[in-house]
CSV table of C-alpha atoms in Angstrom, one decimal:
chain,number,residue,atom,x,y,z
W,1211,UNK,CA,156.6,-109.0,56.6
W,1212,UNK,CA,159.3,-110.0,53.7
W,1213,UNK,CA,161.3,-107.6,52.1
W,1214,UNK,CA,159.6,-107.4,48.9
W,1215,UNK,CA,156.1,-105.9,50.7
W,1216,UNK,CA,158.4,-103.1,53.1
W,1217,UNK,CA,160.1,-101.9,49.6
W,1218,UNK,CA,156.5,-99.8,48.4
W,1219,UNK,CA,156.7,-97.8,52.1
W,1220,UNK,CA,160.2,-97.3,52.2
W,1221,UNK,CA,159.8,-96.1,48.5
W,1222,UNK,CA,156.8,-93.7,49.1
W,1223,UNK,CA,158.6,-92.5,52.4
W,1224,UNK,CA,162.1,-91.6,50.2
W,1225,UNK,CA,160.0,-90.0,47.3
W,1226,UNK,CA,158.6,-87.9,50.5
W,1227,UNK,CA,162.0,-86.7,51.7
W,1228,UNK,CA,162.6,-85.8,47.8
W,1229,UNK,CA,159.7,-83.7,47.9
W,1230,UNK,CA,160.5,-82.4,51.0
W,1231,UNK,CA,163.9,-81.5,49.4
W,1232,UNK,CA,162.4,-79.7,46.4
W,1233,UNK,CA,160.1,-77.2,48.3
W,1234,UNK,CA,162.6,-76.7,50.8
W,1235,UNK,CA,164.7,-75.0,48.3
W,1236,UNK,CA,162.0,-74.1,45.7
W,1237,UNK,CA,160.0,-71.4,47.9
W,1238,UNK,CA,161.1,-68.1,47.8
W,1239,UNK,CA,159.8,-67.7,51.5
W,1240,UNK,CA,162.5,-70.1,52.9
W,1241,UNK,CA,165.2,-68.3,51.5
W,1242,UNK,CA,163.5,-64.5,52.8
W,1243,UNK,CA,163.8,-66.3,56.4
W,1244,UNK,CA,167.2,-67.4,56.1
W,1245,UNK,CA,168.4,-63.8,54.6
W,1246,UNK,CA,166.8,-61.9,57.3
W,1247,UNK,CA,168.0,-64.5,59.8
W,1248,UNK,CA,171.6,-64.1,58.3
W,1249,UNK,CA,171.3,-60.1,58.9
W,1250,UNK,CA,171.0,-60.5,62.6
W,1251,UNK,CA,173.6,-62.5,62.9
W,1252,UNK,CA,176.4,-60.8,60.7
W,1253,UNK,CA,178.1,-59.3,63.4
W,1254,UNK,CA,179.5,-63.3,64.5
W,1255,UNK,CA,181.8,-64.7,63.2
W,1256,UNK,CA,181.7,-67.7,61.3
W,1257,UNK,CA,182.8,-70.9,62.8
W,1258,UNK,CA,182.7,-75.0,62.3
W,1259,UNK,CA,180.4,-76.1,65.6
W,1260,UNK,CA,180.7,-79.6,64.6
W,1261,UNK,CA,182.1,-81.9,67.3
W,1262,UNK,CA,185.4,-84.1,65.6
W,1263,UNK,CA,184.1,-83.4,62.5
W,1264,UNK,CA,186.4,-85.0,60.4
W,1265,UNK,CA,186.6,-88.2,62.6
W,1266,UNK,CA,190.2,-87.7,63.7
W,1267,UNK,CA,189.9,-87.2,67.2
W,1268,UNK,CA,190.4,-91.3,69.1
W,1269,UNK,CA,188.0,-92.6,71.6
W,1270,UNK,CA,188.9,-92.0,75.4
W,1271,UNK,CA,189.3,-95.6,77.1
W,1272,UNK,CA,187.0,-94.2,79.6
W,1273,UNK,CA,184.3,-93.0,76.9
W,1274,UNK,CA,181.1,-95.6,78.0
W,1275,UNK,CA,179.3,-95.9,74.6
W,1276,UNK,CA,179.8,-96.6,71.2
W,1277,UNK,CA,183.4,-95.9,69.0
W,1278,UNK,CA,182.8,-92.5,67.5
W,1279,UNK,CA,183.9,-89.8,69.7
W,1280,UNK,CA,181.2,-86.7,69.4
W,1281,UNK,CA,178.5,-88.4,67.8
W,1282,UNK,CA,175.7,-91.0,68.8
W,1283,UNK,CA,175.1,-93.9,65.9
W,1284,UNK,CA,172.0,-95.8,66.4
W,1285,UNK,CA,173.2,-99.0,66.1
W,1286,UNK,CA,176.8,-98.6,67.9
W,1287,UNK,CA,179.5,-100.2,67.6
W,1288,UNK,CA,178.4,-102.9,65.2
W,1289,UNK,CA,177.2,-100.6,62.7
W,1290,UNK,CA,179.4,-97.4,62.7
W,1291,UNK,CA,183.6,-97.0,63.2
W,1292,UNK,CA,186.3,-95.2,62.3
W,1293,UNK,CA,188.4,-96.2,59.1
W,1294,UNK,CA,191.2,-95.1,57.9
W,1295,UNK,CA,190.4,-96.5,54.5
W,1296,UNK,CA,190.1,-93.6,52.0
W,1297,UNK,CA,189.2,-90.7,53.9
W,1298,UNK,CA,188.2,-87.7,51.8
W,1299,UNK,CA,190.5,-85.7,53.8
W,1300,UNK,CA,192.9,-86.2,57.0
W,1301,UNK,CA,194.0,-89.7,58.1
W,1302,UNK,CA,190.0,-91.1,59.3
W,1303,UNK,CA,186.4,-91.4,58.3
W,1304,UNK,CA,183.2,-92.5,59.7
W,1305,UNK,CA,182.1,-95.9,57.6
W,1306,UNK,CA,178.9,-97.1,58.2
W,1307,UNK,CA,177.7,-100.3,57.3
W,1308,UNK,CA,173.7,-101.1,58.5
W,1309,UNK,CA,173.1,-104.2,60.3
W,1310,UNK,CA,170.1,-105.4,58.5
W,1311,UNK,CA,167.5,-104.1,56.3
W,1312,UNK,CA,165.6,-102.0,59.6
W,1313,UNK,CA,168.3,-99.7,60.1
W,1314,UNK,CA,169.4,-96.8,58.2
W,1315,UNK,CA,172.5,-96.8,59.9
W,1316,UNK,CA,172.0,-93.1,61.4
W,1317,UNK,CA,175.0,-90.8,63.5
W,1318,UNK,CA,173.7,-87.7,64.9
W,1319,UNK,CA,175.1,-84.9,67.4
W,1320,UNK,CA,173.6,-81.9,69.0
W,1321,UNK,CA,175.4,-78.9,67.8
W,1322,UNK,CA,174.5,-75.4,70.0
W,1323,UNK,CA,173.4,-72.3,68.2
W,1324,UNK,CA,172.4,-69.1,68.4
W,1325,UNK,CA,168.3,-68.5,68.3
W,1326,UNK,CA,167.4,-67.0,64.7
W,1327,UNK,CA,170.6,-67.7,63.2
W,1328,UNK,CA,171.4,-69.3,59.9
W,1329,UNK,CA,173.9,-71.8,59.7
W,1330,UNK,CA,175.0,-73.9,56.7
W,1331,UNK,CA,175.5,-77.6,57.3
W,1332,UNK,CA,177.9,-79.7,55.2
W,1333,UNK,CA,179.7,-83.7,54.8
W,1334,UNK,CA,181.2,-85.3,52.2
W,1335,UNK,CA,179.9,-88.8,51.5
W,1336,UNK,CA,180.6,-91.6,49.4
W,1337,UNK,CA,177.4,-94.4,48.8
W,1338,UNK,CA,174.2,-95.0,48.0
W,1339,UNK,CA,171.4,-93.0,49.2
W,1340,UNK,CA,173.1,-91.1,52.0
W,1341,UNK,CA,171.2,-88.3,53.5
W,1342,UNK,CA,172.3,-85.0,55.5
W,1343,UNK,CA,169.6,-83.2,58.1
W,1344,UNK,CA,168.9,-80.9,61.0
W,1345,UNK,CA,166.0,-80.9,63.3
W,1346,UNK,CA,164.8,-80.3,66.2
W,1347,UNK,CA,165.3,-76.6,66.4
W,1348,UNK,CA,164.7,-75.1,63.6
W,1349,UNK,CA,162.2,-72.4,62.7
W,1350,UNK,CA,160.8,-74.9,60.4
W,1351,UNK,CA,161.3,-78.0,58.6
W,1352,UNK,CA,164.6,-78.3,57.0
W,1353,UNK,CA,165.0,-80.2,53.5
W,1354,UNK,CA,167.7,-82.5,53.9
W,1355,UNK,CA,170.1,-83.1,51.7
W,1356,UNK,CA,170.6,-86.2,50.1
W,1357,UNK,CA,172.7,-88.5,47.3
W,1358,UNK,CA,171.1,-91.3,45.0
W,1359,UNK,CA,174.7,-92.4,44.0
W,1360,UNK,CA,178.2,-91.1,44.5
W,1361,UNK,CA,179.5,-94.0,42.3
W,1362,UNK,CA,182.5,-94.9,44.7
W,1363,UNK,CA,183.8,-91.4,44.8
W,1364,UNK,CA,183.2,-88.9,47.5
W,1365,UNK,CA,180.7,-86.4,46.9
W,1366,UNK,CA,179.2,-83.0,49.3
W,1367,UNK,CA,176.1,-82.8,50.7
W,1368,UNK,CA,174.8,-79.3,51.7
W,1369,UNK,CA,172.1,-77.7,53.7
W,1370,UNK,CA,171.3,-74.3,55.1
W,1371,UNK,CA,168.9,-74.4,58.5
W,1372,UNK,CA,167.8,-71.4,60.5
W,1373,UNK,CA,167.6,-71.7,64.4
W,1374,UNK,CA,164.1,-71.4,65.7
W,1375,UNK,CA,163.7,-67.6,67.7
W,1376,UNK,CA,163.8,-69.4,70.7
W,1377,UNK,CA,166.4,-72.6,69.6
W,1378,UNK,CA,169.5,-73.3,71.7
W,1379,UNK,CA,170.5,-76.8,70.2
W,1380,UNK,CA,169.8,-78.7,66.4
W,1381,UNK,CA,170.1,-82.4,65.8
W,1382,UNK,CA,172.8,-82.9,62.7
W,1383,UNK,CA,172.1,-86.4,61.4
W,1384,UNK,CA,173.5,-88.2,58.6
W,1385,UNK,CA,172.0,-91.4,57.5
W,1386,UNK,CA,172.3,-94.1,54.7
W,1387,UNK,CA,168.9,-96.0,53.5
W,1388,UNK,CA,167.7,-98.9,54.2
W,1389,UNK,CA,168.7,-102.1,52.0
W,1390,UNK,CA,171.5,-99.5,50.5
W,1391,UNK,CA,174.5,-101.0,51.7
W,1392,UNK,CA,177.8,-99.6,53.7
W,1393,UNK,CA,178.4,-95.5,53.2
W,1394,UNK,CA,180.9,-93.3,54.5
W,1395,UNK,CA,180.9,-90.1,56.0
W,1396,UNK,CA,183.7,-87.1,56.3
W,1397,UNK,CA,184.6,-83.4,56.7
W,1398,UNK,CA,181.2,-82.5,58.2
W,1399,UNK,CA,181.0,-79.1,58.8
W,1400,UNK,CA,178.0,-76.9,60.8
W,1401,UNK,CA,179.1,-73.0,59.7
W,1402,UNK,CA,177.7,-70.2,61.6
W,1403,UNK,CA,177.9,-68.2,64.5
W,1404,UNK,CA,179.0,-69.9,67.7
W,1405,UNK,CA,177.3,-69.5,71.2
W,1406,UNK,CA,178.7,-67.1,73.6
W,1407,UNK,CA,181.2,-68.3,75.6
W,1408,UNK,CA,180.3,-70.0,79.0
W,1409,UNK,CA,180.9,-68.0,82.2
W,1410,UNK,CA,183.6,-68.6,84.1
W,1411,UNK,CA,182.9,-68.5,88.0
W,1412,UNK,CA,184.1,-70.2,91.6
W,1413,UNK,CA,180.9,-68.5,93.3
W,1414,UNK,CA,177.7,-66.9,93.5
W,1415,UNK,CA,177.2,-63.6,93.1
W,1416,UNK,CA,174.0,-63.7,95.9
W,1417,UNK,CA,173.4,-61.8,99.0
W,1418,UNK,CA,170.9,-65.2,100.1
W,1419,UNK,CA,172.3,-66.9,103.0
W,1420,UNK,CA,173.4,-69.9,101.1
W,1421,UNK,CA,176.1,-72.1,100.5
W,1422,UNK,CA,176.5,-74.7,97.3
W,1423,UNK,CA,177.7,-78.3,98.4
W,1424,UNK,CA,179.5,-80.5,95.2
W,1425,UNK,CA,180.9,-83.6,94.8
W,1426,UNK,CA,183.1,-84.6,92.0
W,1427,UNK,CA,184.3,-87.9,89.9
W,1428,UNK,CA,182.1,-90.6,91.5
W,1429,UNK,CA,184.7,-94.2,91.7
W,1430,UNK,CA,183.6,-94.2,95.3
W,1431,UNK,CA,180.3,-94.5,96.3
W,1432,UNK,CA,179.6,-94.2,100.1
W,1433,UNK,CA,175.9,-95.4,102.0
W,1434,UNK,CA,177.0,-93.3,104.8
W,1435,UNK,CA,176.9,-90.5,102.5
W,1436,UNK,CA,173.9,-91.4,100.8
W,1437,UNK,CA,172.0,-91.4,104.1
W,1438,UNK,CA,173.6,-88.3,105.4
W,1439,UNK,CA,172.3,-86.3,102.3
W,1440,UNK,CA,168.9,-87.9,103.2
W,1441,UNK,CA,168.6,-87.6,106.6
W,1442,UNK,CA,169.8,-83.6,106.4
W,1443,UNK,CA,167.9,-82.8,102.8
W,1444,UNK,CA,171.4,-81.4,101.2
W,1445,UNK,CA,170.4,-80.4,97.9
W,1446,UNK,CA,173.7,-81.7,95.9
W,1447,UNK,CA,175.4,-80.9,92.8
W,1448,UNK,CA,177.0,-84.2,91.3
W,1449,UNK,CA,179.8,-83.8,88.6
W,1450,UNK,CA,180.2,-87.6,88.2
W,1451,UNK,CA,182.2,-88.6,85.6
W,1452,UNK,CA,180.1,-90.5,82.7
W,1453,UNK,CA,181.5,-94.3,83.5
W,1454,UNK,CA,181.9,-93.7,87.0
W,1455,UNK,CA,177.6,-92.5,86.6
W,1456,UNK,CA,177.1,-95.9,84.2
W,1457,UNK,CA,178.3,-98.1,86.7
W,1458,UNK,CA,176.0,-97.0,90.2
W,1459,UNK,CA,173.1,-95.0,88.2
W,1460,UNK,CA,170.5,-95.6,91.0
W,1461,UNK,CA,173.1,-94.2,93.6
W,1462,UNK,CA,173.2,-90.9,91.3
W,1463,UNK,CA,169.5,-90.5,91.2
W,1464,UNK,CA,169.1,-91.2,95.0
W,1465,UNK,CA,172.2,-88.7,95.8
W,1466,UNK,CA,170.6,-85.9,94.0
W,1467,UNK,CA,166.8,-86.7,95.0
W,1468,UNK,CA,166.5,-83.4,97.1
W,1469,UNK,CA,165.0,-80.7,95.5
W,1470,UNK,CA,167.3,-78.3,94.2
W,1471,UNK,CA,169.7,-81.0,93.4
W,1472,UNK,CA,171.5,-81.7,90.2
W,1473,UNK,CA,174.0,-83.7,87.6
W,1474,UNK,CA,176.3,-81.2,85.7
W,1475,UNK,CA,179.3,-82.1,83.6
W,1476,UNK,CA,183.1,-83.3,85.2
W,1477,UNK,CA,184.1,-84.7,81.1
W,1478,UNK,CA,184.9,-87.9,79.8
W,1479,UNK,CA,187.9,-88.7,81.2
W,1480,UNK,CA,189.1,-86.0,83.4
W,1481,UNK,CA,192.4,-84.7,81.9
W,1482,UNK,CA,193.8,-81.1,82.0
W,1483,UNK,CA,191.8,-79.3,79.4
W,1484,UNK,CA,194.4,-76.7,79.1
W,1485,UNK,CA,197.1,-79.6,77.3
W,1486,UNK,CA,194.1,-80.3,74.9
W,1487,UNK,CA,193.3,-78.9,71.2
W,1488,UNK,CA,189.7,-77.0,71.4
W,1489,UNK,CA,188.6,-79.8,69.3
W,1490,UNK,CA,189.5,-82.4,71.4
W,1491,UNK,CA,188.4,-80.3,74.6
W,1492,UNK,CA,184.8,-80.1,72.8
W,1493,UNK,CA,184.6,-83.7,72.5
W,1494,UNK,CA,185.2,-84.2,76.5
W,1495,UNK,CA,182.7,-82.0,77.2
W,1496,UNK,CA,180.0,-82.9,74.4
W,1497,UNK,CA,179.9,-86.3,74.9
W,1498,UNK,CA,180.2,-86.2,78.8
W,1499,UNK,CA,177.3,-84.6,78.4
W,1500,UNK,CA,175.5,-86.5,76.2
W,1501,UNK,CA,176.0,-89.5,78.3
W,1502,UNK,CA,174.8,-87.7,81.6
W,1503,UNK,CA,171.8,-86.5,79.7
W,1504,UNK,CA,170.4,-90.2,78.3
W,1505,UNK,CA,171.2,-91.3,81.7
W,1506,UNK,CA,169.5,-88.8,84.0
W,1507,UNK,CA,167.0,-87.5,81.6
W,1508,UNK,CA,168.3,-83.8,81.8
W,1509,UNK,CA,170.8,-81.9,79.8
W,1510,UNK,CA,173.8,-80.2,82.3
W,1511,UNK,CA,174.4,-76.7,81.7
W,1512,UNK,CA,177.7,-76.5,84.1
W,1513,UNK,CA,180.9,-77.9,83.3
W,1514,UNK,CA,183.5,-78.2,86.2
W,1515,UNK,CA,187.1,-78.4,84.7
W,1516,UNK,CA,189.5,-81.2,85.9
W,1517,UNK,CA,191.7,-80.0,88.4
W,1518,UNK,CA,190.3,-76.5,87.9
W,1519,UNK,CA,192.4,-76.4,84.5
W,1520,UNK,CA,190.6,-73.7,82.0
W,1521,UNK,CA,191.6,-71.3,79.6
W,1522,UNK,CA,189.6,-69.2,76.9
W,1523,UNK,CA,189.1,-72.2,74.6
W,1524,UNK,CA,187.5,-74.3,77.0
W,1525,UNK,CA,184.8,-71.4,78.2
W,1526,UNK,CA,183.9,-71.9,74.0
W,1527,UNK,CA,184.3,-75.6,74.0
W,1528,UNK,CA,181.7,-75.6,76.3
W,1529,UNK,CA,179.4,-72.9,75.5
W,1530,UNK,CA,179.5,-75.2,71.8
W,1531,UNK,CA,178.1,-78.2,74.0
W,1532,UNK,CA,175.6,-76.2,76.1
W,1533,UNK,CA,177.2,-75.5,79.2
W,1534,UNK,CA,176.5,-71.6,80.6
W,1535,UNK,CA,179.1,-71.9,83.4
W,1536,UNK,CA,182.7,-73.2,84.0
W,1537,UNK,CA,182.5,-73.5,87.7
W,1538,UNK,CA,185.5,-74.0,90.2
W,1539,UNK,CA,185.3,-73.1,93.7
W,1540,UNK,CA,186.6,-71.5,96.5
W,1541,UNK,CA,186.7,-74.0,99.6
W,1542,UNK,CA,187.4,-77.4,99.7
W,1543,UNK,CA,186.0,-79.9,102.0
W,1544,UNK,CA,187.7,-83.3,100.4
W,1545,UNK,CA,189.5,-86.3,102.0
W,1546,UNK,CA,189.2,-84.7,105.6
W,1547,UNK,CA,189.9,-81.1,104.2
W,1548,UNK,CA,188.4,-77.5,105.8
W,1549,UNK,CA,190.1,-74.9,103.4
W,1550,UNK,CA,188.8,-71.7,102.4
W,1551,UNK,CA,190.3,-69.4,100.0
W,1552,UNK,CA,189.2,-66.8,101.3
W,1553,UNK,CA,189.3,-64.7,104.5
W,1554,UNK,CA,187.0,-66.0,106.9
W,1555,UNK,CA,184.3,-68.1,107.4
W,1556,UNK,CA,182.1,-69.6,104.6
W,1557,UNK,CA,180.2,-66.8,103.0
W,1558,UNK,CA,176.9,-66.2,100.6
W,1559,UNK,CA,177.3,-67.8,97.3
W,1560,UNK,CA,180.3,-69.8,98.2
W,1561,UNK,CA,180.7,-73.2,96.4
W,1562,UNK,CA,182.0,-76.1,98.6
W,1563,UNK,CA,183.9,-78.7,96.6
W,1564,UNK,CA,183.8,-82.3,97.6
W,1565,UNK,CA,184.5,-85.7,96.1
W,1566,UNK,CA,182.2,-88.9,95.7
W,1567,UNK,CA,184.7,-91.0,98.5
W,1568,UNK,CA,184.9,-93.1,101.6
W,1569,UNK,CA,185.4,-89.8,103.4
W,1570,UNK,CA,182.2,-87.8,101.7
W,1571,UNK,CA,180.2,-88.4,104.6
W,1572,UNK,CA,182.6,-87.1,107.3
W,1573,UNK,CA,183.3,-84.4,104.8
W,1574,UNK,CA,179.8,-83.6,104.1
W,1575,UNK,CA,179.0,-83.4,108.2
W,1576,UNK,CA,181.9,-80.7,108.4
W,1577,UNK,CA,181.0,-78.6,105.4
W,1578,UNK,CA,177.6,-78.7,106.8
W,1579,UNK,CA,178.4,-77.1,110.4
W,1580,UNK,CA,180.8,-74.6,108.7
W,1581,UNK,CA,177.7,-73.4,107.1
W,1582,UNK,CA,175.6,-73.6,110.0
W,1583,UNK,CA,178.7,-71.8,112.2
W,1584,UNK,CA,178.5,-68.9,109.4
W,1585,UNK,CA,174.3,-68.4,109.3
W,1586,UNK,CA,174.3,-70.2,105.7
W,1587,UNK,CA,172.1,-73.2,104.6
W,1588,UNK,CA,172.8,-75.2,101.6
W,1589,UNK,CA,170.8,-74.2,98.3
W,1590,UNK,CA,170.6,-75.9,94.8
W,1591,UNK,CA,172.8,-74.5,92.6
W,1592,UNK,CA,171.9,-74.6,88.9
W,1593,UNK,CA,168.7,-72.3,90.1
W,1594,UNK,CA,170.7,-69.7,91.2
W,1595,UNK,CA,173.2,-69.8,88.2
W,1596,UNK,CA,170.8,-69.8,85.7
């Protein structure tokens, strides 16, 4: 099909999205929902949920996809960067330049809300046909905004959603047009009430006799562990780190096969949260999870900090990317290890740590007869946390 006889679709399909745009904010009904929706939320606060928003925060060398930390560009790398040519604001900008005349050169993130709330979703631009959006959870569908022309200068988009009664997570999008050309993208903002901050926790509060076995980081990958996890059905919690996951995915999926077994969140690059800006913290923990979630098909809603390192910032950090619980633990099974931080043996709701290596196997047979010893049995975790 030439060019020429796609232009009539893409045409009709734009004029849509115009439409779209005109009785999204034409209909008094539209802006009852979002009033009432704004009530119930007035006691929290307002806040930015966008994730490096304003394209200043640098790519981790360990980040395993694409060059724009916090968001997810449809063609990568060889469509969408970071310039520092003539931000609107700050030193950076996101400048997208579609790689032929299929794509429309789209970045999108999932940004966490609160069910019925209304938030207020903003960017600058600069370009030809540039378009701003959020679906996928709202209560229903959301006129986007959009730009014919910004004639070379920067110009804001705006657009108010509210989250469906039930809605946890929204797609932000922003996308150029296709045949349009290069556009640029800056300052995006998502304003409303932020999620409640994740729970922090080194156990389970249970009276089950049950133990929780997990293994962190994932460089080493052991076959004796792999058939010790089989052989005894140990239900496993992984928190591999996304590159370490990227380069053995198969081991991941066979690790975790038992029922009650999961993949939660370890971040990007594993560095003490705690020396981090919330910002930057949000980015470690957002795009860890977005990587574990195309990979293994399910979203993690449990972050374990690096080294243990949390404060107050990182429990909202990841409540902002979907995590429920920051999760340490209290005994530690690694390299040959049989500590526990407690008095005692192992008790209910106890969380084991462990770490993907050439001892796991040894380290899993000793975790396992300390439960036995105590009465427990291993159990899935996420299940019991949530």
């Amino acid at each position: 099909m030439s060019i020429s006889s796609r232009m009539p679709a893409r045409l009709s399909a734009l004029a849509a999205t115009a439409a779209l745009l005109v009785a999204g904010l034409a209909g008094p009904a539209a802006a009852s929902a979002n009033e009432n929706a704004a009530v119930a939320g007035a006691a929290a606060p307002t806040v930015d949920l966008a994730t490096n928003p304003g394209f200043e925060i640098p790519a981790s060398s360990l980040a395993d996809w694409g060059s724009v930390p916090g968001w997810r560009c449809s063609g990568g790398p060889a469509e969408a960067s970071v310039t520092s040519a003539a931000p609107h604001s700050g030193g950076s900008a996101l400048a997208v330049t579609p790689a032929g005349d299929e794509s429309t050169g789209e970045c999108a993130q999932t940004v966490s809300v609160q069910p019925g709330a209304t938030y207020t979703a903003s960017a600058w631009v600069r370009g030809k046909f540039v378009f701003l959006g959020a679906t996928g959870g709202t209560d229903r569908p959301t006129a986007p905004a959009w730009t014919e022309d910004t004639h070379g200068g920067w110009q804001k988009l705006t657009t108010r959603f509210t989250a469906g009664p039930t809605a946890t997570t929204v797609r932000l999008a922003v996308h150029g047009w296709y045949e349009q050309g290069p556009f640029a993208v800056d300052d995006v903002r998502v304003e409303g009430p932020a999620p409640a901050p994740a729970t922090a926790a080194a156990s389970v509060a249970t009276s089950d006799k049950v133990v929780f076995f997990t293994v962190d980081d994932g460089w080493q990958t052991s076959p004796e562990a792999e058939r010790f996890i089989a052989d005894h059905q140990l239900p496993i919690t992984a928190f591999p780190l996304p590159m370490a996951a990227a380069a053995d995915p198969g081991y991941f999926r066979r690790v975790t096969a038992v029922p009650g077994s999961s993949v939660q969140n370890h971040s990007v690059s594993h560095p003490d949260l705690t020396k981090l800006s919330p910002a930057e913290q949000q980015v470690e923990i957002c795009d860890a999870r977005d990587s574990l979630t195309l990979r293994f098909g399910t979203a993690p809603t449990v972050f374990r900090p690096p080294f243990f390192a949390w404060n107050a910032d990182t429990l909202q950090a990841a409540a902002n990317c979907g995590m429920r619980t920051v999760l340490t633990a209290d005994a530690d099974f690694s390299w040959g290890a049989s500590n526990i931080w407690h008095e005692g043996t192992l008790s209910p709701g106890d969380v084991v740590l462990m770490h993907w290596s050439d001892t796991l196997a040894g380290d899993l047979q000793r975790a396992l007869a300390a439960a036995e010893a105590a009465g427990l049995k291993p159990a899935g975790l996420a299940s019991y946390l949530h």
